[in-house]
């Protein structure tokens, strides 16, 4: 999908909570061989954090980098599968906490780990059409890991926010195009009223993750006539470390192109924020003129792919807010029982 | 304004009174005060019931007619008086005004609180209602927590050790041994205090006034009324004042200066025509050891940062320069919050009448009771003088 | 506990001042205070206007709540501090993202948006400003 008007990232920001529980520690409790774990450690939200509070900090960081004010934001779209309320939008609370609104469009969106990038798609459309001057797209999750389940090793917490406006000299990176690909594929789901999601193990791989990311990425590259060698960095949704490296290879990318945007080994799978935090990390380092391909994946299933080119202004604006590495570096290790308390898996009634 | 006299007093021992309801406590104290005064209950024209939390804790408001009915004096004037932990002192002030104004000749001032009905966590929620609900209670701080902020700031600013401030609790317990109304009647050491569990750092459990049930009452009357009574001893409520301070501590000029104490004490002492140096026996509101120290300073008895020295050097002992909390204070006599002000007054009365037994201050003639609501949000000062 | 524990309008009414850390500045005596109100608590002037307070400050005093009020039972122990913001205005708030043993008087802190309490498991969530040690960037 090409846009009739050029649209760009005016500001970006991420947030990762400070607690970490090592996969080895989870393995210890459940009696698994400690080397058979998908990542090193995952982020855990504090007792006073939720997907909404994380989104506020990511949003604040994005506004700090943007040459825009809260009053300029005309829409706040929040993608999450772990909002604190099943009914009552996080978007309105986040908007007010950031001083945005009330004359804005606001809504919460769900499409598993792809909800943040889908929010981004919608904002791009609203900006390109002239409906709003700028909008904020957020992906945020405090993912629920069922105790003892495979996904407990990776279900983590994080948020990323992107302020999008029309391209100008002060924006940080512009979009060349976007592409989406969705099918009815039930690889991972959560029924109404259930606390934890279900998944179908190996079915989440080839027919789900790999198929959709491949189709969206290939579709975008063909439409924009891009080859892997035209792209400097590629960021994929990262439920673990193996899958993104695998799909990169399928698409003809080299490991060096994937590494900067691949953080799951250190923080886990931050679900709707995952590919966006990866993108934020790339933006923290990339040079003007470099091209980034981002492809998210959300179970159910679908992928959004974007091609983004970095602009000059990023060099002077990226230091205006904490970087992804600053949050990764801020680590406090906790054990499984503290983790269980923080996640509400053991409760005081 | 005409003179006001205190002619009777009564109370129930402070403790966990499982079989006494709120109204049972009130009636008990009222009847004892009436009996002590040698009057008939029908002589009472008005009742002022000091209480902080009957609403949240018992689901009961409107204590005026409740007491009037259960005491058997329906028709009298009366209502609940609330000023957080200064409710007792405020009720006393109200009673003073009633008689001083000339409108009433014989009134009952009473303070009551029943705290043992509630779970500790709910009690903690009720007590923080003494401070700003919207912006302070909202942070999850407890009332102990607010005082802990003051405690730490005091130690930092004046480089005072906790051991020296904790002595206040040791002092209180020593004198409570001889007070039959006290909740705790055993001595404790500084080590006991410092090794008790932390409640809100740095405040330890034994630095906090306990939770208990209690009720205490006084009968106040006009000079003319006293002529009907057969009494050799006559005690006057010579000065009574109330002052408030900024709500809450984050907006105050100086965290360690509870201005309302100074304002109210100046007014009350002036009314009584005495100076703080003339006070023979003192009751200060030591809900926490640090407050005991601060109140001594704010009353002008020590320089800021040096109140603890009065305790350490024995100046607040019965034989010292300014005998203070001679019946156990809030820590050991107890602190059923809305009743405390009345217990303080009753203890001053006991001293001035010469009935304090082993805790007697020789020739006590002038006594001052300082009752505080919240963290100095309200301070009531009542000054008593033995006339004969 | 009781009736005040489940008041939705109250939370709604207070949110702007709490989320925005909105204080008051008195043009007559030049002092600031939190929260905003039109009558200056110091000089009594009724001209005070709203001001967005600074988001950074330092810890003047702190405590750790170990015996919490009932609606905070799940969170204990937690630290509460008196924070002096960069413009001198003081606020009382919880500290967060900090080890209880690492808190120091004078510690530099910054404001963050966090959950304070929930009105039960099925009630609304109350958010507000807490302070954490400044993130090292």
JSON list of C-alpha atoms in Angstrom, two decimals, chain B residues 170-269:
[
{"chain": "B", "resi": 170, "resn": "UNK", "atom": "CA", "xyz": [9.88, 4.54, 78.42]},
{"chain": "B", "resi": 171, "resn": "UNK", "atom": "CA", "xyz": [8.85, 7.60, 80.47]},
{"chain": "B", "resi": 172, "resn": "UNK", "atom": "CA", "xyz": [5.16, 7.06, 79.78]},
{"chain": "B", "resi": 173, "resn": "UNK", "atom": "CA", "xyz": [5.20, 3.42, 80.82]},
{"chain": "B", "resi": 174, "resn": "UNK", "atom": "CA", "xyz": [6.94, 4.19, 84.08]},
{"chain": "B", "resi": 175, "resn": "UNK", "atom": "CA", "xyz": [4.08, 6.40, 85.20]},
{"chain": "B", "resi": 176, "resn": "UNK", "atom": "CA", "xyz": [1.25, 4.31, 83.79]},
{"chain": "B", "resi": 177, "resn": "UNK", "atom": "CA", "xyz": [2.13, 1.63, 86.35]},
{"chain": "B", "resi": 178, "resn": "UNK", "atom": "CA", "xyz": [0.35, 3.76, 88.94]},
{"chain": "B", "resi": 179, "resn": "UNK", "atom": "CA", "xyz": [-2.62, 4.75, 86.82]},
{"chain": "B", "resi": 180, "resn": "UNK", "atom": "CA", "xyz": [-5.60, 2.40, 87.28]},
{"chain": "B", "resi": 181, "resn": "UNK", "atom": "CA", "xyz": [-7.15, 3.64, 84.04]},
{"chain": "B", "resi": 182, "resn": "UNK", "atom": "CA", "xyz": [-4.07, 2.93, 81.93]},
{"chain": "B", "resi": 183, "resn": "UNK", "atom": "CA", "xyz": [-4.07, 0.34, 79.13]},
{"chain": "B", "resi": 184, "resn": "UNK", "atom": "CA", "xyz": [-0.52, -0.80, 79.84]},
{"chain": "B", "resi": 185, "resn": "UNK", "atom": "CA", "xyz": [0.72, -0.88, 83.41]},
{"chain": "B", "resi": 186, "resn": "UNK", "atom": "CA", "xyz": [4.18, -2.31, 83.01]},
{"chain": "B", "resi": 187, "resn": "UNK", "atom": "CA", "xyz": [7.53, -0.66, 82.49]},
{"chain": "B", "resi": 188, "resn": "UNK", "atom": "CA", "xyz": [9.47, -1.04, 79.25]},
{"chain": "B", "resi": 189, "resn": "UNK", "atom": "CA", "xyz": [13.08, -0.30, 78.37]},
{"chain": "B", "resi": 190, "resn": "UNK", "atom": "CA", "xyz": [14.61, 1.56, 75.46]},
{"chain": "B", "resi": 191, "resn": "UNK", "atom": "CA", "xyz": [15.76, -1.80, 74.10]},
{"chain": "B", "resi": 192, "resn": "UNK", "atom": "CA", "xyz": [12.19, -3.08, 74.18]},
{"chain": "B", "resi": 193, "resn": "UNK", "atom": "CA", "xyz": [11.18, -0.05, 72.15]},
{"chain": "B", "resi": 194, "resn": "UNK", "atom": "CA", "xyz": [13.97, -0.27, 69.59]},
{"chain": "B", "resi": 195, "resn": "UNK", "atom": "CA", "xyz": [13.55, -3.99, 69.04]},
{"chain": "B", "resi": 196, "resn": "UNK", "atom": "CA", "xyz": [9.78, -3.83, 68.55]},
{"chain": "B", "resi": 197, "resn": "UNK", "atom": "CA", "xyz": [8.60, -4.32, 64.94]},
{"chain": "B", "resi": 198, "resn": "UNK", "atom": "CA", "xyz": [8.74, -1.48, 62.43]},
{"chain": "B", "resi": 199, "resn": "UNK", "atom": "CA", "xyz": [5.35, -0.04, 61.59]},
{"chain": "B", "resi": 200, "resn": "UNK", "atom": "CA", "xyz": [6.46, 2.73, 59.22]},
{"chain": "B", "resi": 201, "resn": "UNK", "atom": "CA", "xyz": [10.20, 3.24, 59.16]},
{"chain": "B", "resi": 202, "resn": "UNK", "atom": "CA", "xyz": [11.68, 4.51, 61.40]},
{"chain": "B", "resi": 203, "resn": "UNK", "atom": "CA", "xyz": [8.71, 4.32, 63.79]},
{"chain": "B", "resi": 204, "resn": "UNK", "atom": "CA", "xyz": [8.58, 1.12, 65.83]},
{"chain": "B", "resi": 205, "resn": "UNK", "atom": "CA", "xyz": [5.49, -0.43, 67.37]},
{"chain": "B", "resi": 206, "resn": "UNK", "atom": "CA", "xyz": [6.38, 0.59, 70.92]},
{"chain": "B", "resi": 207, "resn": "UNK", "atom": "CA", "xyz": [6.73, 4.20, 69.84]},
{"chain": "B", "resi": 208, "resn": "UNK", "atom": "CA", "xyz": [3.09, 4.30, 68.80]},
{"chain": "B", "resi": 209, "resn": "UNK", "atom": "CA", "xyz": [0.09, 4.91, 70.99]},
{"chain": "B", "resi": 210, "resn": "UNK", "atom": "CA", "xyz": [-1.89, 1.67, 71.21]},
{"chain": "B", "resi": 211, "resn": "UNK", "atom": "CA", "xyz": [-5.34, 0.85, 69.92]},
{"chain": "B", "resi": 212, "resn": "UNK", "atom": "CA", "xyz": [-7.96, 0.68, 72.64]},
{"chain": "B", "resi": 213, "resn": "UNK", "atom": "CA", "xyz": [-11.49, 1.51, 73.72]},
{"chain": "B", "resi": 214, "resn": "UNK", "atom": "CA", "xyz": [-12.22, 4.23, 76.22]},
{"chain": "B", "resi": 215, "resn": "UNK", "atom": "CA", "xyz": [-14.45, 7.02, 77.40]},
{"chain": "B", "resi": 216, "resn": "UNK", "atom": "CA", "xyz": [-13.78, 9.85, 79.83]},
{"chain": "B", "resi": 217, "resn": "UNK", "atom": "CA", "xyz": [-15.98, 12.73, 80.93]},
{"chain": "B", "resi": 218, "resn": "UNK", "atom": "CA", "xyz": [-15.93, 15.93, 82.96]},
{"chain": "B", "resi": 219, "resn": "UNK", "atom": "CA", "xyz": [-18.71, 18.02, 84.45]},
{"chain": "B", "resi": 220, "resn": "UNK", "atom": "CA", "xyz": [-18.24, 21.77, 83.97]},
{"chain": "B", "resi": 221, "resn": "UNK", "atom": "CA", "xyz": [-20.35, 24.37, 85.65]},
{"chain": "B", "resi": 222, "resn": "UNK", "atom": "CA", "xyz": [-20.72, 28.03, 86.55]},
{"chain": "B", "resi": 223, "resn": "UNK", "atom": "CA", "xyz": [-19.52, 29.61, 89.77]},
{"chain": "B", "resi": 224, "resn": "UNK", "atom": "CA", "xyz": [-23.10, 29.95, 90.92]},
{"chain": "B", "resi": 225, "resn": "UNK", "atom": "CA", "xyz": [-23.70, 26.27, 90.39]},
{"chain": "B", "resi": 226, "resn": "UNK", "atom": "CA", "xyz": [-20.67, 25.31, 92.45]},
{"chain": "B", "resi": 227, "resn": "UNK", "atom": "CA", "xyz": [-22.29, 26.89, 95.48]},
{"chain": "B", "resi": 228, "resn": "UNK", "atom": "CA", "xyz": [-24.72, 24.00, 95.59]},
{"chain": "B", "resi": 229, "resn": "UNK", "atom": "CA", "xyz": [-21.91, 21.46, 95.83]},
{"chain": "B", "resi": 230, "resn": "UNK", "atom": "CA", "xyz": [-20.13, 20.33, 98.96]},
{"chain": "B", "resi": 231, "resn": "UNK", "atom": "CA", "xyz": [-16.52, 20.57, 97.88]},
{"chain": "B", "resi": 232, "resn": "UNK", "atom": "CA", "xyz": [-13.35, 21.90, 99.48]},
{"chain": "B", "resi": 233, "resn": "UNK", "atom": "CA", "xyz": [-11.35, 21.69, 96.32]},
{"chain": "B", "resi": 234, "resn": "UNK", "atom": "CA", "xyz": [-12.26, 23.89, 93.38]},
{"chain": "B", "resi": 235, "resn": "UNK", "atom": "CA", "xyz": [-10.62, 23.62, 89.99]},
{"chain": "B", "resi": 236, "resn": "UNK", "atom": "CA", "xyz": [-11.17, 26.23, 87.30]},
{"chain": "B", "resi": 237, "resn": "UNK", "atom": "CA", "xyz": [-10.89, 25.73, 83.56]},
{"chain": "B", "resi": 238, "resn": "UNK", "atom": "CA", "xyz": [-9.12, 29.03, 83.25]},
{"chain": "B", "resi": 239, "resn": "UNK", "atom": "CA", "xyz": [-8.09, 29.02, 79.63]},
{"chain": "B", "resi": 240, "resn": "UNK", "atom": "CA", "xyz": [-9.31, 27.18, 76.58]},
{"chain": "B", "resi": 241, "resn": "UNK", "atom": "CA", "xyz": [-8.23, 27.69, 72.97]},
{"chain": "B", "resi": 242, "resn": "UNK", "atom": "CA", "xyz": [-8.16, 25.94, 69.62]},
{"chain": "B", "resi": 243, "resn": "UNK", "atom": "CA", "xyz": [-6.06, 26.59, 66.53]},
{"chain": "B", "resi": 244, "resn": "UNK", "atom": "CA", "xyz": [-5.67, 24.92, 63.16]},
{"chain": "B", "resi": 245, "resn": "UNK", "atom": "CA", "xyz": [-2.73, 24.51, 60.80]},
{"chain": "B", "resi": 246, "resn": "UNK", "atom": "CA", "xyz": [-2.30, 23.92, 57.07]},
{"chain": "B", "resi": 247, "resn": "UNK", "atom": "CA", "xyz": [-3.69, 20.61, 55.85]},
{"chain": "B", "resi": 248, "resn": "UNK", "atom": "CA", "xyz": [-1.34, 18.82, 54.86]},
{"chain": "B", "resi": 249, "resn": "UNK", "atom": "CA", "xyz": [2.28, 18.70, 55.93]},
{"chain": "B", "resi": 250, "resn": "UNK", "atom": "CA", "xyz": [3.68, 19.03, 52.41]},
{"chain": "B", "resi": 251, "resn": "UNK", "atom": "CA", "xyz": [2.39, 22.58, 52.20]},
{"chain": "B", "resi": 252, "resn": "UNK", "atom": "CA", "xyz": [3.69, 23.75, 55.59]},
{"chain": "B", "resi": 253, "resn": "UNK", "atom": "CA", "xyz": [6.55, 26.17, 56.00]},
{"chain": "B", "resi": 254, "resn": "UNK", "atom": "CA", "xyz": [8.42, 23.95, 58.41]},
{"chain": "B", "resi": 255, "resn": "UNK", "atom": "CA", "xyz": [7.75, 20.25, 58.75]},
{"chain": "B", "resi": 256, "resn": "UNK", "atom": "CA", "xyz": [8.98, 20.25, 62.33]},
{"chain": "B", "resi": 257, "resn": "UNK", "atom": "CA", "xyz": [7.06, 23.25, 63.60]},
{"chain": "B", "resi": 258, "resn": "UNK", "atom": "CA", "xyz": [3.47, 22.54, 64.56]},
{"chain": "B", "resi": 259, "resn": "UNK", "atom": "CA", "xyz": [2.29, 26.13, 64.63]},
{"chain": "B", "resi": 260, "resn": "UNK", "atom": "CA", "xyz": [-1.17, 25.42, 66.00]},
{"chain": "B", "resi": 261, "resn": "UNK", "atom": "CA", "xyz": [0.37, 24.45, 69.34]},
{"chain": "B", "resi": 262, "resn": "UNK", "atom": "CA", "xyz": [2.02, 27.80, 69.69]},
{"chain": "B", "resi": 263, "resn": "UNK", "atom": "CA", "xyz": [-1.05, 29.78, 68.60]},
{"chain": "B", "resi": 264, "resn": "UNK", "atom": "CA", "xyz": [-3.49, 27.90, 70.83]},
{"chain": "B", "resi": 265, "resn": "UNK", "atom": "CA", "xyz": [-1.22, 27.82, 73.85]},
{"chain": "B", "resi": 266, "resn": "UNK", "atom": "CA", "xyz": [-0.53, 31.55, 73.65]},
{"chain": "B", "resi": 267, "resn": "UNK", "atom": "CA", "xyz": [-4.24, 32.24, 73.58]},
{"chain": "B", "resi": 268, "resn": "UNK", "atom": "CA", "xyz": [-5.15, 29.81, 76.37]},
{"chain": "B", "resi": 269, "resn": "UNK", "atom": "CA", "xyz": [-2.31, 30.88, 78.67]}
]
